[in-house]
Every structure is written in C-alpha cells, then in structure tokens.
JSON list of C-alpha atoms in Angstrom, two decimals:
[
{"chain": "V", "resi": 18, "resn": "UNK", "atom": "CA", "xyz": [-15.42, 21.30, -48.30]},
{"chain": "V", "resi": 19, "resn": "UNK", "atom": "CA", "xyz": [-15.38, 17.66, -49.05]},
{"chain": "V", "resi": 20, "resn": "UNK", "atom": "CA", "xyz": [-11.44, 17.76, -49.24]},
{"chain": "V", "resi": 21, "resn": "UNK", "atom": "CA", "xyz": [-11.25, 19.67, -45.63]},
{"chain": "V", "resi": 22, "resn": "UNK", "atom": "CA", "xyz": [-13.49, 16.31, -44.30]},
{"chain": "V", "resi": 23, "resn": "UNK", "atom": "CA", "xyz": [-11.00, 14.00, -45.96]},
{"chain": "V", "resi": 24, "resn": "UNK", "atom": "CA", "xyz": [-8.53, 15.75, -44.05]},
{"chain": "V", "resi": 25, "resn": "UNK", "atom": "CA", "xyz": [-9.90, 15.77, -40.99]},
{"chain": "V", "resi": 26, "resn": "UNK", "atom": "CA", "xyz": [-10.69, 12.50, -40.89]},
{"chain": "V", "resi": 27, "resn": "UNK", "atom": "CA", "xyz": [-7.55, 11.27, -41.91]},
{"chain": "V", "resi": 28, "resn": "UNK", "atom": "CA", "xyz": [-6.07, 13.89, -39.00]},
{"chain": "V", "resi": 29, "resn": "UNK", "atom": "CA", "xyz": [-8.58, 11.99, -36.19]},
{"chain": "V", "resi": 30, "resn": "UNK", "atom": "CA", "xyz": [-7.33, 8.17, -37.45]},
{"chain": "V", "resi": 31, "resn": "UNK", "atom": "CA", "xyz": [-3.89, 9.16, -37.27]},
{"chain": "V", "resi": 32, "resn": "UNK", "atom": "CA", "xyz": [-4.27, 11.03, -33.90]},
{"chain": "V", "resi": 33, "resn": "UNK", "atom": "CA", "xyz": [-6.20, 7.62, -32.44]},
{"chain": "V", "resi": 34, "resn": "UNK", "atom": "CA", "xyz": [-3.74, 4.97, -33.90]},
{"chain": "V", "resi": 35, "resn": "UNK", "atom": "CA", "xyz": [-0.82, 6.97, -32.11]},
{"chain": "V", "resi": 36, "resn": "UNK", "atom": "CA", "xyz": [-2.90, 7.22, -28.82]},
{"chain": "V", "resi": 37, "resn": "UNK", "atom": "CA", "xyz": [-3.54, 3.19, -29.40]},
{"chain": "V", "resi": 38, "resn": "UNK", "atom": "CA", "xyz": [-0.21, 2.70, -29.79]},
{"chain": "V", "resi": 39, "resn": "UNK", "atom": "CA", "xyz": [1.44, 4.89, -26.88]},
{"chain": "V", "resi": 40, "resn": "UNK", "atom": "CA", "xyz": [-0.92, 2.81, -24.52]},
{"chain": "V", "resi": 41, "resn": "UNK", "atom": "CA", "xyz": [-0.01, -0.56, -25.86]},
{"chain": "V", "resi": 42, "resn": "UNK", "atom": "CA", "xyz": [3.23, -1.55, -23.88]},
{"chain": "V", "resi": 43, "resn": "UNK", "atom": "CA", "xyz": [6.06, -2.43, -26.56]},
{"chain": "V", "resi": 44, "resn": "UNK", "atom": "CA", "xyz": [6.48, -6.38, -27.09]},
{"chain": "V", "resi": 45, "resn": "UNK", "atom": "CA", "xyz": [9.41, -6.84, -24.76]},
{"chain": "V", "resi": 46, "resn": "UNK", "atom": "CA", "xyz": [11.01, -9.35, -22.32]},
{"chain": "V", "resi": 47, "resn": "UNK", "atom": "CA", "xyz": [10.41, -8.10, -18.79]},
{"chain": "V", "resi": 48, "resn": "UNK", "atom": "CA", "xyz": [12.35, -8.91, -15.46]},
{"chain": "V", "resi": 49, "resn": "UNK", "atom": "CA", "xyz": [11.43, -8.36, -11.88]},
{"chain": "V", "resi": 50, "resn": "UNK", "atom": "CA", "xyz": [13.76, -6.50, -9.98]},
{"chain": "V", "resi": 51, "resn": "UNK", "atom": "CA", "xyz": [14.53, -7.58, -6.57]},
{"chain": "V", "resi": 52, "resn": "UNK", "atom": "CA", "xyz": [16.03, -5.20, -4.85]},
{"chain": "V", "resi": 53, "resn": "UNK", "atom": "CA", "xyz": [12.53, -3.16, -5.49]},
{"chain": "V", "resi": 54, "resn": "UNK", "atom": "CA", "xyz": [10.43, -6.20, -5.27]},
{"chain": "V", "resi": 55, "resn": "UNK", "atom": "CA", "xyz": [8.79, -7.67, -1.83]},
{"chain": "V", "resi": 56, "resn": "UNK", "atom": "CA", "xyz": [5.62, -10.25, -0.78]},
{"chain": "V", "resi": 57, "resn": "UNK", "atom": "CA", "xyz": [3.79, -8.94, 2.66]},
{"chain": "V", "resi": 58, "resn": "UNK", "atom": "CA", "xyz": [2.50, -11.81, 4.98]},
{"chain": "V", "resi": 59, "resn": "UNK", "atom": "CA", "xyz": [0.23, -11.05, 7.53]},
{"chain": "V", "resi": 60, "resn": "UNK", "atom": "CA", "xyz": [0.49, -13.87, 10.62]},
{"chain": "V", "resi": 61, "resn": "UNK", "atom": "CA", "xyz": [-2.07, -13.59, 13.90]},
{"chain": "V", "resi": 62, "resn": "UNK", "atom": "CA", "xyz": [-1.08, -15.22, 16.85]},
{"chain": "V", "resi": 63, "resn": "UNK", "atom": "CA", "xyz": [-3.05, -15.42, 19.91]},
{"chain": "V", "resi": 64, "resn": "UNK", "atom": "CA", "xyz": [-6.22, -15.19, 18.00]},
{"chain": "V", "resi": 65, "resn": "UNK", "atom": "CA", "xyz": [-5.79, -10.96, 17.86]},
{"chain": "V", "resi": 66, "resn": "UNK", "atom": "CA", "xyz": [-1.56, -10.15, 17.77]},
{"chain": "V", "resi": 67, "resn": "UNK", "atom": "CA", "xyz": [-0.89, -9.54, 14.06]},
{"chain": "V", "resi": 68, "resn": "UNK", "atom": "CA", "xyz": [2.37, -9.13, 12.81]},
{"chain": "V", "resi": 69, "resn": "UNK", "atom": "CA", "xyz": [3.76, -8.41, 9.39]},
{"chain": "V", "resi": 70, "resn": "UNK", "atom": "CA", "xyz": [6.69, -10.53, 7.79]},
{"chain": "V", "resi": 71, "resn": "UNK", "atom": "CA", "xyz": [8.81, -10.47, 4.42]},
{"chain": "V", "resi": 72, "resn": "UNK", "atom": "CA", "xyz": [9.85, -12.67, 1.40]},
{"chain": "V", "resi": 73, "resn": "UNK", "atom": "CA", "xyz": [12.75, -9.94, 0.06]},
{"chain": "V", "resi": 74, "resn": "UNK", "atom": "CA", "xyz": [14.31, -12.66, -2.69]},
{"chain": "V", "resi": 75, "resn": "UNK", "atom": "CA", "xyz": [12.86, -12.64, -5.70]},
{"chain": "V", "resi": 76, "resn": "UNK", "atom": "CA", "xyz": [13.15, -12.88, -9.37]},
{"chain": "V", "resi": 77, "resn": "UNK", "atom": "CA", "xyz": [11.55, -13.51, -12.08]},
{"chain": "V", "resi": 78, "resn": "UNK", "atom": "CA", "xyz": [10.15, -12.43, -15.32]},
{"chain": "V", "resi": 79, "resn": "UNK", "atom": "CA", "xyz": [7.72, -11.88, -18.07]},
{"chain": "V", "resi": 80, "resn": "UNK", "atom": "CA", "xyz": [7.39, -12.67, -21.71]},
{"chain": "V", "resi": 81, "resn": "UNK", "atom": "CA", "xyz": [4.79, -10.87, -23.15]},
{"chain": "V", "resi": 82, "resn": "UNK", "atom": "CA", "xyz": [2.43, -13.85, -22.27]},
{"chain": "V", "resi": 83, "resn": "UNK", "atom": "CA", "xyz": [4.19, -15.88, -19.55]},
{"chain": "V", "resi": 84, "resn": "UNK", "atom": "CA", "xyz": [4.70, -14.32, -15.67]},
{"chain": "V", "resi": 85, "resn": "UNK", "atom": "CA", "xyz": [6.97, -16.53, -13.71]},
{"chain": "V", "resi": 86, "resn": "UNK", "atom": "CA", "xyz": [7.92, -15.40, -9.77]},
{"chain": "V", "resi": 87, "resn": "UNK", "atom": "CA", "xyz": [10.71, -16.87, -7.87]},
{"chain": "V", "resi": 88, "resn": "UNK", "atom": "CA", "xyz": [10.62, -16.90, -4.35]},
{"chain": "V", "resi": 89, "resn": "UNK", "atom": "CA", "xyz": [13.13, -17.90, -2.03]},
{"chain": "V", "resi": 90, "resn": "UNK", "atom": "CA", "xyz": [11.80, -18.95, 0.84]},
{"chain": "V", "resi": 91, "resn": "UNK", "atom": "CA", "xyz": [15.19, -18.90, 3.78]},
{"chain": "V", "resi": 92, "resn": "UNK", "atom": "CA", "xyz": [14.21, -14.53, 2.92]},
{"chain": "V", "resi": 93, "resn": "UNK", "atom": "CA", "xyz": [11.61, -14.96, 5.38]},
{"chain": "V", "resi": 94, "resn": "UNK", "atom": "CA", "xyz": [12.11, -11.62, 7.90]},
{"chain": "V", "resi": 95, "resn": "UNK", "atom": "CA", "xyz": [9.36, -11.69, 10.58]},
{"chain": "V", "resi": 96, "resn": "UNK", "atom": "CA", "xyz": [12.26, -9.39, 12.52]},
{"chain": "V", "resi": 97, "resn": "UNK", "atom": "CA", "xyz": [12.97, -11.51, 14.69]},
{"chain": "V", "resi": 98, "resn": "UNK", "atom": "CA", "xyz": [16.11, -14.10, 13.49]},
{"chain": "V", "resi": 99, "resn": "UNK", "atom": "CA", "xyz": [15.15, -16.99, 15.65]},
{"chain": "V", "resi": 100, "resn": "UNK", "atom": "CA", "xyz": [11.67, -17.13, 14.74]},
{"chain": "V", "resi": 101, "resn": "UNK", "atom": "CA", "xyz": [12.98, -16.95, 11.30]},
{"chain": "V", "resi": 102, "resn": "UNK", "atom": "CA", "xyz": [15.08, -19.79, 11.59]},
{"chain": "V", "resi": 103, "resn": "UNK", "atom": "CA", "xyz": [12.28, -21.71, 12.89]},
{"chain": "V", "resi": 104, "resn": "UNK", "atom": "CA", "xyz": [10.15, -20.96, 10.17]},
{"chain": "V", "resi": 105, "resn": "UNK", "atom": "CA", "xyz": [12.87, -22.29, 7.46]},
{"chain": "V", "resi": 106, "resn": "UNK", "atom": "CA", "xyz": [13.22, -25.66, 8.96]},
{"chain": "V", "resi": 107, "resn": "UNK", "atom": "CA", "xyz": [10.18, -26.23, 10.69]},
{"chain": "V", "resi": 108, "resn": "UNK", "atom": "CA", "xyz": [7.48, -24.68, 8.16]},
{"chain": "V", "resi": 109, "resn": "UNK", "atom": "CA", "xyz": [8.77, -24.46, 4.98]},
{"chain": "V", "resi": 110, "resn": "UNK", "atom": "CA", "xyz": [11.19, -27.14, 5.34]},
{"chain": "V", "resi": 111, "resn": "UNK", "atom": "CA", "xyz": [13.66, -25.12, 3.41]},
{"chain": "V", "resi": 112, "resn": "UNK", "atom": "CA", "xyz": [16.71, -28.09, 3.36]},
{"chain": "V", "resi": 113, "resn": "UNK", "atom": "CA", "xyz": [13.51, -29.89, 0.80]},
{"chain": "V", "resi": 114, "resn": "UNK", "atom": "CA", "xyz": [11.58, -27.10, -0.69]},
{"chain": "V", "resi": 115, "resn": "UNK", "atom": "CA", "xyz": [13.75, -23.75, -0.68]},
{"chain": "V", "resi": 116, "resn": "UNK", "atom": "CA", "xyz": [11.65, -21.65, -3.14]},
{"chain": "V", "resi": 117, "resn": "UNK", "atom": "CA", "xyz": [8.04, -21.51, -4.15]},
{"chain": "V", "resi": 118, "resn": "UNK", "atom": "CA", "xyz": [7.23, -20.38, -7.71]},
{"chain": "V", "resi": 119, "resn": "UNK", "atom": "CA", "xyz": [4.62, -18.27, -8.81]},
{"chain": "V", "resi": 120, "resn": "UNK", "atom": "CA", "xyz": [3.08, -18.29, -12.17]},
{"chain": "V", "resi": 121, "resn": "UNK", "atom": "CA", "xyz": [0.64, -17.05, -14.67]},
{"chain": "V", "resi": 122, "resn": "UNK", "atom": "CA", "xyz": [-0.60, -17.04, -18.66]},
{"chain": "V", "resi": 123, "resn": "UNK", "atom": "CA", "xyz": [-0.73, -13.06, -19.25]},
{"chain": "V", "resi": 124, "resn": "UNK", "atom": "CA", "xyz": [-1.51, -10.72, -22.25]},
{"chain": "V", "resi": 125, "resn": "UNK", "atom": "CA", "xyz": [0.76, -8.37, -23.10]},
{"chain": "V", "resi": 126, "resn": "UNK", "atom": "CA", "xyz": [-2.04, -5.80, -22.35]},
{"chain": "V", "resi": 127, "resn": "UNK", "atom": "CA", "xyz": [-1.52, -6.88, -18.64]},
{"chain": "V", "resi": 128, "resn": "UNK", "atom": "CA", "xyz": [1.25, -4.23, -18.41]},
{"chain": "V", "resi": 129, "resn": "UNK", "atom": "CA", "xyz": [-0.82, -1.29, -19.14]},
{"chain": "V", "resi": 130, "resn": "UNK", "atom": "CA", "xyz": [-1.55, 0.81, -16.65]},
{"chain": "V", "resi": 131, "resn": "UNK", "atom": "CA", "xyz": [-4.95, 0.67, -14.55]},
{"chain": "V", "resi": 132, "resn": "UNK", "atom": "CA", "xyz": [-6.38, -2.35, -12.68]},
{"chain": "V", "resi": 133, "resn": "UNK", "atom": "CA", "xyz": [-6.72, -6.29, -14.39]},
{"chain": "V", "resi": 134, "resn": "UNK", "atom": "CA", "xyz": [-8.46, -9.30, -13.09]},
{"chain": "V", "resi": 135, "resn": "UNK", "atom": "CA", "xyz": [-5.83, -12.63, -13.34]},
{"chain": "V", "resi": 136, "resn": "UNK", "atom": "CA", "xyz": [-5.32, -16.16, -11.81]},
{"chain": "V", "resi": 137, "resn": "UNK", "atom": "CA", "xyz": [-1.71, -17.18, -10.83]},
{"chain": "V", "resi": 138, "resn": "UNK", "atom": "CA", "xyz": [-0.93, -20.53, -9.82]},
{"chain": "V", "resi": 139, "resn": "UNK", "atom": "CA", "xyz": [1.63, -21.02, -6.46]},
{"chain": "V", "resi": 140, "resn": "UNK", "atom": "CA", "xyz": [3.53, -23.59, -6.38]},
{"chain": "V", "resi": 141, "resn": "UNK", "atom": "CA", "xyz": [5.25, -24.84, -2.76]},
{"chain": "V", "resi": 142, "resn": "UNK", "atom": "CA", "xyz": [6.24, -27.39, -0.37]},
{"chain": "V", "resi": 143, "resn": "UNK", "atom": "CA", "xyz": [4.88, -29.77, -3.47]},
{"chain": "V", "resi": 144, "resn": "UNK", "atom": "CA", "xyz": [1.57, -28.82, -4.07]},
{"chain": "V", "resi": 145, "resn": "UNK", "atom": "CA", "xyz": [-0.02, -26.24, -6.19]},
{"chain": "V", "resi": 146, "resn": "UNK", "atom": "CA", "xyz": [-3.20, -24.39, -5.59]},
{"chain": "V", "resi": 147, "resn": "UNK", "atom": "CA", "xyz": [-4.73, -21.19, -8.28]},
{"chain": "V", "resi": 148, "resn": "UNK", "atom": "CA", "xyz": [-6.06, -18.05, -6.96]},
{"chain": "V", "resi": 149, "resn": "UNK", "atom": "CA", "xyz": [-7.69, -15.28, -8.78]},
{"chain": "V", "resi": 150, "resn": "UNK", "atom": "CA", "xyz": [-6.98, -11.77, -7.88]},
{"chain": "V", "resi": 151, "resn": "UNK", "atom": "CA", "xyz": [-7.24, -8.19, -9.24]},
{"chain": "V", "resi": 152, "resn": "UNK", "atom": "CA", "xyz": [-3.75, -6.40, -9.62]},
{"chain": "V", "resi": 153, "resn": "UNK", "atom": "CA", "xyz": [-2.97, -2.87, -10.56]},
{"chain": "V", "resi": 154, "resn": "UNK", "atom": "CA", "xyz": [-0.53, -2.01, -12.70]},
{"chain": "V", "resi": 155, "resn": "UNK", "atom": "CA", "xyz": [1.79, 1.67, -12.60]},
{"chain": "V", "resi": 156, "resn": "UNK", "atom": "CA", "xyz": [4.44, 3.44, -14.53]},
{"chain": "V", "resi": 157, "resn": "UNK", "atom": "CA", "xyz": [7.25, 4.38, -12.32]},
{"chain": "V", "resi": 158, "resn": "UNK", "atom": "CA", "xyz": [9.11, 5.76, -15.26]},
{"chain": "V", "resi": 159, "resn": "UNK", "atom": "CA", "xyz": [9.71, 4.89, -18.80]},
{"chain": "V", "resi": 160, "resn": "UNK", "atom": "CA", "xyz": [9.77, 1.17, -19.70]},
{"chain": "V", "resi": 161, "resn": "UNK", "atom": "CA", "xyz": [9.39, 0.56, -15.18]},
{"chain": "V", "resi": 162, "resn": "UNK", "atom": "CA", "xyz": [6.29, -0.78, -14.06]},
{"chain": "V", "resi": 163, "resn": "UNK", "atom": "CA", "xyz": [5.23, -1.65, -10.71]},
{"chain": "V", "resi": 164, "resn": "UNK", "atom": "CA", "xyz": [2.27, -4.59, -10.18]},
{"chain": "V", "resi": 165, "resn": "UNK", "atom": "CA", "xyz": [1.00, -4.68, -7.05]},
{"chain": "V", "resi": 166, "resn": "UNK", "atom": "CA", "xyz": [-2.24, -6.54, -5.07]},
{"chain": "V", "resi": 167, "resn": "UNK", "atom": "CA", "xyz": [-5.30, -4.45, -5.46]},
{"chain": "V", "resi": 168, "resn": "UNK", "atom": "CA", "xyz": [-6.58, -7.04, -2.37]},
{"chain": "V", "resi": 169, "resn": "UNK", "atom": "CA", "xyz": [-5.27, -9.37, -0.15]},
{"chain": "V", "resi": 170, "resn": "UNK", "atom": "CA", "xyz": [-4.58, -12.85, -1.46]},
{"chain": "V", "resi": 171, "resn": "UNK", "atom": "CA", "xyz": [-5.65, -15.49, 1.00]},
{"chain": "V", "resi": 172, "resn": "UNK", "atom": "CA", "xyz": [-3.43, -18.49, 1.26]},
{"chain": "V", "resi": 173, "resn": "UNK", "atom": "CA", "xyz": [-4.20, -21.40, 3.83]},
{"chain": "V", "resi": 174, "resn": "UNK", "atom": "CA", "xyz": [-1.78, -23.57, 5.45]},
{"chain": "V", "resi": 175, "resn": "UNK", "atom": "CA", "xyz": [-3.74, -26.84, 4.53]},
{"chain": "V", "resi": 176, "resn": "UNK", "atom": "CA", "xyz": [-3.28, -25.92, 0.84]},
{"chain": "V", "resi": 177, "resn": "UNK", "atom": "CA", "xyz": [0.55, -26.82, 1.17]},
{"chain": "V", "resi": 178, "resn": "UNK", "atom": "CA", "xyz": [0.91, -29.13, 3.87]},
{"chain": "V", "resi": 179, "resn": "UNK", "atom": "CA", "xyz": [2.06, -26.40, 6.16]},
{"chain": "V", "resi": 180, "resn": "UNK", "atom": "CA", "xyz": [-0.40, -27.23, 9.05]},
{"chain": "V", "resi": 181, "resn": "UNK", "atom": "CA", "xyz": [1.65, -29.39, 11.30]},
{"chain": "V", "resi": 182, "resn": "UNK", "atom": "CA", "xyz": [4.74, -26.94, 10.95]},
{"chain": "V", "resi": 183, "resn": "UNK", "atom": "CA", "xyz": [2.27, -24.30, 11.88]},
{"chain": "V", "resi": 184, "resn": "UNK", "atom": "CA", "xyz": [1.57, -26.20, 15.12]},
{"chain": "V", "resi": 185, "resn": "UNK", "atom": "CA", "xyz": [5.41, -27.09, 15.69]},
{"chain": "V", "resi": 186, "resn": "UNK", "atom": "CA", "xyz": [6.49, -23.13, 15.65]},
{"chain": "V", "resi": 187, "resn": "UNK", "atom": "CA", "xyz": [3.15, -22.97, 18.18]},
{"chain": "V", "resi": 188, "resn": "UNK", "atom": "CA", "xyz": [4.40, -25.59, 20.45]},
{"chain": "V", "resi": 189, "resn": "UNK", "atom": "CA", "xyz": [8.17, -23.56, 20.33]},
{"chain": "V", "resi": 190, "resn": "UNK", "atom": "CA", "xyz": [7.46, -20.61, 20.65]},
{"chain": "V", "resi": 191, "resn": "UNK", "atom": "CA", "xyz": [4.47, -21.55, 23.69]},
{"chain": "V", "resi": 192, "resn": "UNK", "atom": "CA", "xyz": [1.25, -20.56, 21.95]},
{"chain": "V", "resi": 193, "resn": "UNK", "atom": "CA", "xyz": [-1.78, -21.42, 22.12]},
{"chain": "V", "resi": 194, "resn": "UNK", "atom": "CA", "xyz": [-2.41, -20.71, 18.48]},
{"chain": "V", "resi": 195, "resn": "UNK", "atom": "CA", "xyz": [-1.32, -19.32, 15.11]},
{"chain": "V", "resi": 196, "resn": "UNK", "atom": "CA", "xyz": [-3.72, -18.72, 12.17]},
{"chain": "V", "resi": 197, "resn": "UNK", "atom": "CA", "xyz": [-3.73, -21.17, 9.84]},
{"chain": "V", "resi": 198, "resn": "UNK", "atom": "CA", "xyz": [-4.64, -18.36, 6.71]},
{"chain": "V", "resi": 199, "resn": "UNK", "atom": "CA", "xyz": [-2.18, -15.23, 5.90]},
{"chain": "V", "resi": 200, "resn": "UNK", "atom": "CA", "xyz": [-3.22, -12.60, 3.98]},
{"chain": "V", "resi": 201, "resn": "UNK", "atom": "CA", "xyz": [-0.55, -12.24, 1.39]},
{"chain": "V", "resi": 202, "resn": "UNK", "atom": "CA", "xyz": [0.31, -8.77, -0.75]},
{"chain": "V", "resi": 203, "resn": "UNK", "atom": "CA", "xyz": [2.85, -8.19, -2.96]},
{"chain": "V", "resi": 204, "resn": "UNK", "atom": "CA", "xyz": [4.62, -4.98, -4.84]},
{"chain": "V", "resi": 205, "resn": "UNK", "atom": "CA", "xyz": [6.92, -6.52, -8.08]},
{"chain": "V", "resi": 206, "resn": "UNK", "atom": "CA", "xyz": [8.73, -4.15, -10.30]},
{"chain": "V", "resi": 207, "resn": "UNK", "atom": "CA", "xyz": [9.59, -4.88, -13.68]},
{"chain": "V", "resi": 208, "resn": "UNK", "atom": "CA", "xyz": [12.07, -3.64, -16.30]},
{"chain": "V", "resi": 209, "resn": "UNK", "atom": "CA", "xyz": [13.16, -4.10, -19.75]},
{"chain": "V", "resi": 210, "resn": "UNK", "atom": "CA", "xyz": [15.52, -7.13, -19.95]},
{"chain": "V", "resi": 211, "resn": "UNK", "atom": "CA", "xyz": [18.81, -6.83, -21.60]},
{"chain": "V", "resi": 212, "resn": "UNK", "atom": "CA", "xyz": [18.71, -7.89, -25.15]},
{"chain": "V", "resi": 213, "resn": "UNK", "atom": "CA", "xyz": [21.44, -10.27, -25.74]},
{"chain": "V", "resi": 214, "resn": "UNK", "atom": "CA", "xyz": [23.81, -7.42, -26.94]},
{"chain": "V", "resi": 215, "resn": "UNK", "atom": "CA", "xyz": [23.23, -6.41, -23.29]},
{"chain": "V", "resi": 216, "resn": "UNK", "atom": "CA", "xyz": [22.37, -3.27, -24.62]}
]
C-alpha cells in the first residue's frame, strides 16, 4: 500500500510540474508584428461627432522583461488624407517628433494568457507621461500572442504639448471644438524572433 502512495504521489508532482511548465511561456525574444498590429484613437468634435482614427506602423519588441513599442506617427488614418496631413504637421509636428515610443518593465509571466495589471510609459512630442492599465493577453496559435486593452487608455493633449495644435486643426478645419482627451486602444501581436541563425 505504502509503495502504491509513493507512486501516486510521485504521478501528481510530475503531472503538476508539466502543467506549470506548459503555462509558463518559454524564455524567448518576442517581436510585434505590424502588419497585425494597430492603436485605435477615438477623437469628438463638436462636443458629440466621434470618429475613430489609426496608428498602422509599428514595431517593436519584448525581452522577457523589457516591452518597447514604436510608433510612427505620419500612419495617422482618420480616412480622410487632408485631415491627415494636417494632423502630421500641425499636431504632432512630425518634421520634429516622427514617432512616439511606448515602453514598459514586464515579467515574463506577462505573456500568459488571461488578464494582467501594468504601467507603460509614452513617450512623444518630448515629454513622457505613465499610465496604468489592465491588458489581456491570447494565444492565436503556437508561440503567437495577441495583447490587447482590456479598457480604454486616456491620453490628454496637455500631457504632450499637443493643445495648441489641437486648436490649429480646429481653426482649419472651422470648428468650434475638438476634445482635448482620446480614448486610446490597442491590439499588438507578437511572435518568436529569429534567433541569429534566422532559424
């Protein structure tokens, strides 16, 4: 009887160190994929005329412990090309500050699937401000994973120095307003990066 226990026992630990281990992502270099990848702003005009715009360039990866996001900021698509324009020169002031970076300290256990609380810092147009959020984390397929905003981030204009372009693309386009705070999702996908076989 006793040696049927042993067993048994031994049978559970091995069963529970392979379930600990198939949920622990494999310690791996990580890139974001851009073609799959895209941050959602969400601009009001005319206090209740929402419209939804793009970033679409990104890349970017992920260490194991460090998340870093590059964001080009002439990918702005609000649909409408010389709004777009506008918002390159005017807002972001592209021709001085053509990306904003995004960044974060992250376990590994970050990639796991289910939802994790973190703080990233953006960087852009020179200044730097942290938010916390809540992401959640899927498996698209083996070794894919897709992180995206369990909530709205909420990202003023002040924060960046972005005010006064606000109120030029107002005074262009003949508004009387345009909200100074976007709410701001995102959906990143990461992969495996090559090793340096490329393999």
């Amino acid at each position: 009887m006793k040696t049927k226990n042993f067993h048994l026992i031994v049978v559970t630990a091995l069963m529970l160190a392979l379930t600990a281990c198939k949920q622990q992502p494999e310690a791996k270099n990580w890139r974001v994929i851009p073609s799959e990848s895209t941050i959602y702003l969400v601009t009001t005009k005319k206090l209740h005329v929402a419209e939804v715009m793009r970033l679409t360039d990104l890349s970017g990866y992920y260490d194991g412990q460090h998340f870093r996001l590059e964001i080009r900021l002439d990918s702005i698509d609000s649909g409408i090309p010389l709004r777009d324009e506008r918002m390159q020169k005017h807002l972001f002031e592209t021709d001085q500050h053509p990306q904003a970076v995004l960044k974060a300290e992250l376990p590994a256990a970050t990639l796991q699937t289910g939802k994790h609380k973190v703080v990233f810092t953006l960087m852009m147009h020179g200044k730097e401000q942290e938010y916390p959020a809540e992401i959640w984390v899927s498996e698209l397929a083996r070794d894919k994973r897709l992180v995206s905003l369990v909530r709205p981030v909420l990202v003023r204009a002040e924060d960046f120095d972005l005010d006064k372009g606000i109120e030029v693309l107002a005074s262009l386009a003949k508004l009387v307003n345009i909200s100074h705070t976007v709410p701001v999702t995102a959906e990143i996908v990461l992969q495996p990066a090559p090793n340096k076989t490329g393999k």
